[in-house]
PDB file of C-alpha atoms in Angstrom:
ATOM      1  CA  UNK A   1       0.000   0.000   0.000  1.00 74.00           C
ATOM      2  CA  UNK A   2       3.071   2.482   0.866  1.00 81.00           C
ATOM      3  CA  UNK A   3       4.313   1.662  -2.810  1.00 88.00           C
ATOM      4  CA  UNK A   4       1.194   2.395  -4.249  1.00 86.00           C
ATOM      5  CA  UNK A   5       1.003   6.025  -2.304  1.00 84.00           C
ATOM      6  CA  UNK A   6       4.615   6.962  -3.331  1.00 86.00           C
ATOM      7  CA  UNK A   7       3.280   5.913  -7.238  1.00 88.00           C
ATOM      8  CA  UNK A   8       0.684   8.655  -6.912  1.00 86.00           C
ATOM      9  CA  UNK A   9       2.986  11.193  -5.059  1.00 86.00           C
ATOM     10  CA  UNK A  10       5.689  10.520  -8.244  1.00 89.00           C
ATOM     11  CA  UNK A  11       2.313  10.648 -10.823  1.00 88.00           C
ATOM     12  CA  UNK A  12       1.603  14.051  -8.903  1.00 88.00           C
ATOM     13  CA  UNK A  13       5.079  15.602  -9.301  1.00 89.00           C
ATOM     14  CA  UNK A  14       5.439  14.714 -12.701  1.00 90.00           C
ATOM     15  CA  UNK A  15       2.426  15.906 -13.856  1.00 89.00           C
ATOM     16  CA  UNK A  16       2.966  19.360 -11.923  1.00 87.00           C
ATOM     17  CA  UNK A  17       5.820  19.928 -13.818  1.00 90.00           C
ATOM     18  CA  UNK A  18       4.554  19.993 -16.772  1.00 89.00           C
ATOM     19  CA  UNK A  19       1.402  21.877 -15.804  1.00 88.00           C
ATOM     20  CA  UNK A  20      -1.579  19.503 -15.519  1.00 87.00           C
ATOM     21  CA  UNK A  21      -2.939  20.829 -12.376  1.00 84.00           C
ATOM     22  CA  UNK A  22      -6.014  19.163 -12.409  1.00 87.00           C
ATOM     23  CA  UNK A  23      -4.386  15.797 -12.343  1.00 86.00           C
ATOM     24  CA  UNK A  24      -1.883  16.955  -9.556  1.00 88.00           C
ATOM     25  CA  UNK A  25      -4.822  17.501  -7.200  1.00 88.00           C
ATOM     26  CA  UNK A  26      -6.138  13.707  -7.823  1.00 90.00           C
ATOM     27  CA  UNK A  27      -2.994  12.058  -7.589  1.00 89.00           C
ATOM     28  CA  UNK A  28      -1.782  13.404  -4.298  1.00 89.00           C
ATOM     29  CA  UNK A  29      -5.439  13.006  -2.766  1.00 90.00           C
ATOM     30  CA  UNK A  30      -5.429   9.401  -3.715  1.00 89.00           C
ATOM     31  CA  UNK A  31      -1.835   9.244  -2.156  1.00 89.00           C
ATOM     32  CA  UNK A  32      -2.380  11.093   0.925  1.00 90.00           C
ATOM     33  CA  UNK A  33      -5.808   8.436   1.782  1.00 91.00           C
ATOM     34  CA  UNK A  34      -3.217   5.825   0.768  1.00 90.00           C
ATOM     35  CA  UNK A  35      -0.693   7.260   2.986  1.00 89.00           C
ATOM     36  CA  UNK A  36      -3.194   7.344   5.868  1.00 93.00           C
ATOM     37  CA  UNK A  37      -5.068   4.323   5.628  1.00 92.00           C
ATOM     38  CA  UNK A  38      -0.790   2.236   5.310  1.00 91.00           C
ATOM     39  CA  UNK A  39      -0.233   4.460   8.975  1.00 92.00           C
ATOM     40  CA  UNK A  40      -3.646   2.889  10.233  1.00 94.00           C
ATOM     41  CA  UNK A  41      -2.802  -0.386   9.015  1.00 90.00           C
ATOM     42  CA  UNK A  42       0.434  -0.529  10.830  1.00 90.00           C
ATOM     43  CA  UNK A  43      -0.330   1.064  14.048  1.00 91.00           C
ATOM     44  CA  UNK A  44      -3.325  -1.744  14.408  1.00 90.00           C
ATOM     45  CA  UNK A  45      -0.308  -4.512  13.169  1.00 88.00           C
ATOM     46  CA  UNK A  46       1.988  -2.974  15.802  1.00 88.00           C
ATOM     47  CA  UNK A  47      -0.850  -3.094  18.523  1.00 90.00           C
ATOM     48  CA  UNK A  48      -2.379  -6.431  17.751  1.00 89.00           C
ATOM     49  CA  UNK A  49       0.776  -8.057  15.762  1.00 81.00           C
ATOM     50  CA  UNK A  50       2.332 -11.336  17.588  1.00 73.00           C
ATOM     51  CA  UNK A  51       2.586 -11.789  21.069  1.00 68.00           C
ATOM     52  CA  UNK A  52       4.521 -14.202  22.667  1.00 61.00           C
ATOM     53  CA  UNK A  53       2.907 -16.405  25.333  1.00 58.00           C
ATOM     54  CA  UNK A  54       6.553 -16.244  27.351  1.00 59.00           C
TER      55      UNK A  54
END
């Protein structure tokens, strides 16, 4: 999921340099809810990951 949010953060720098604003705005919305929802994923892994029964 990380990988896929730094995809749309590259397809949103690339596109503002060379102007296409519109498509800037999409692409680093859909990376910052991908960006989010990887931190939410991994602070409920850290929480609820393995436990040892020592």
């Amino acid at each position: 999921m990380l990988k896929w949010a730094m995809i749309f953060l590259i397809i949103a720098i690339v596109a503002g340099i060379f102007g296409f604003f519109g498509i800037v705005s999409a692409a680093a919305g859909i990376a910052k809810v991908l960006f989010f929802l990887f931190l939410i994923l991994f602070v409920i892994t850290l929480i609820t990951g393995r436990r040892s029964s020592v």
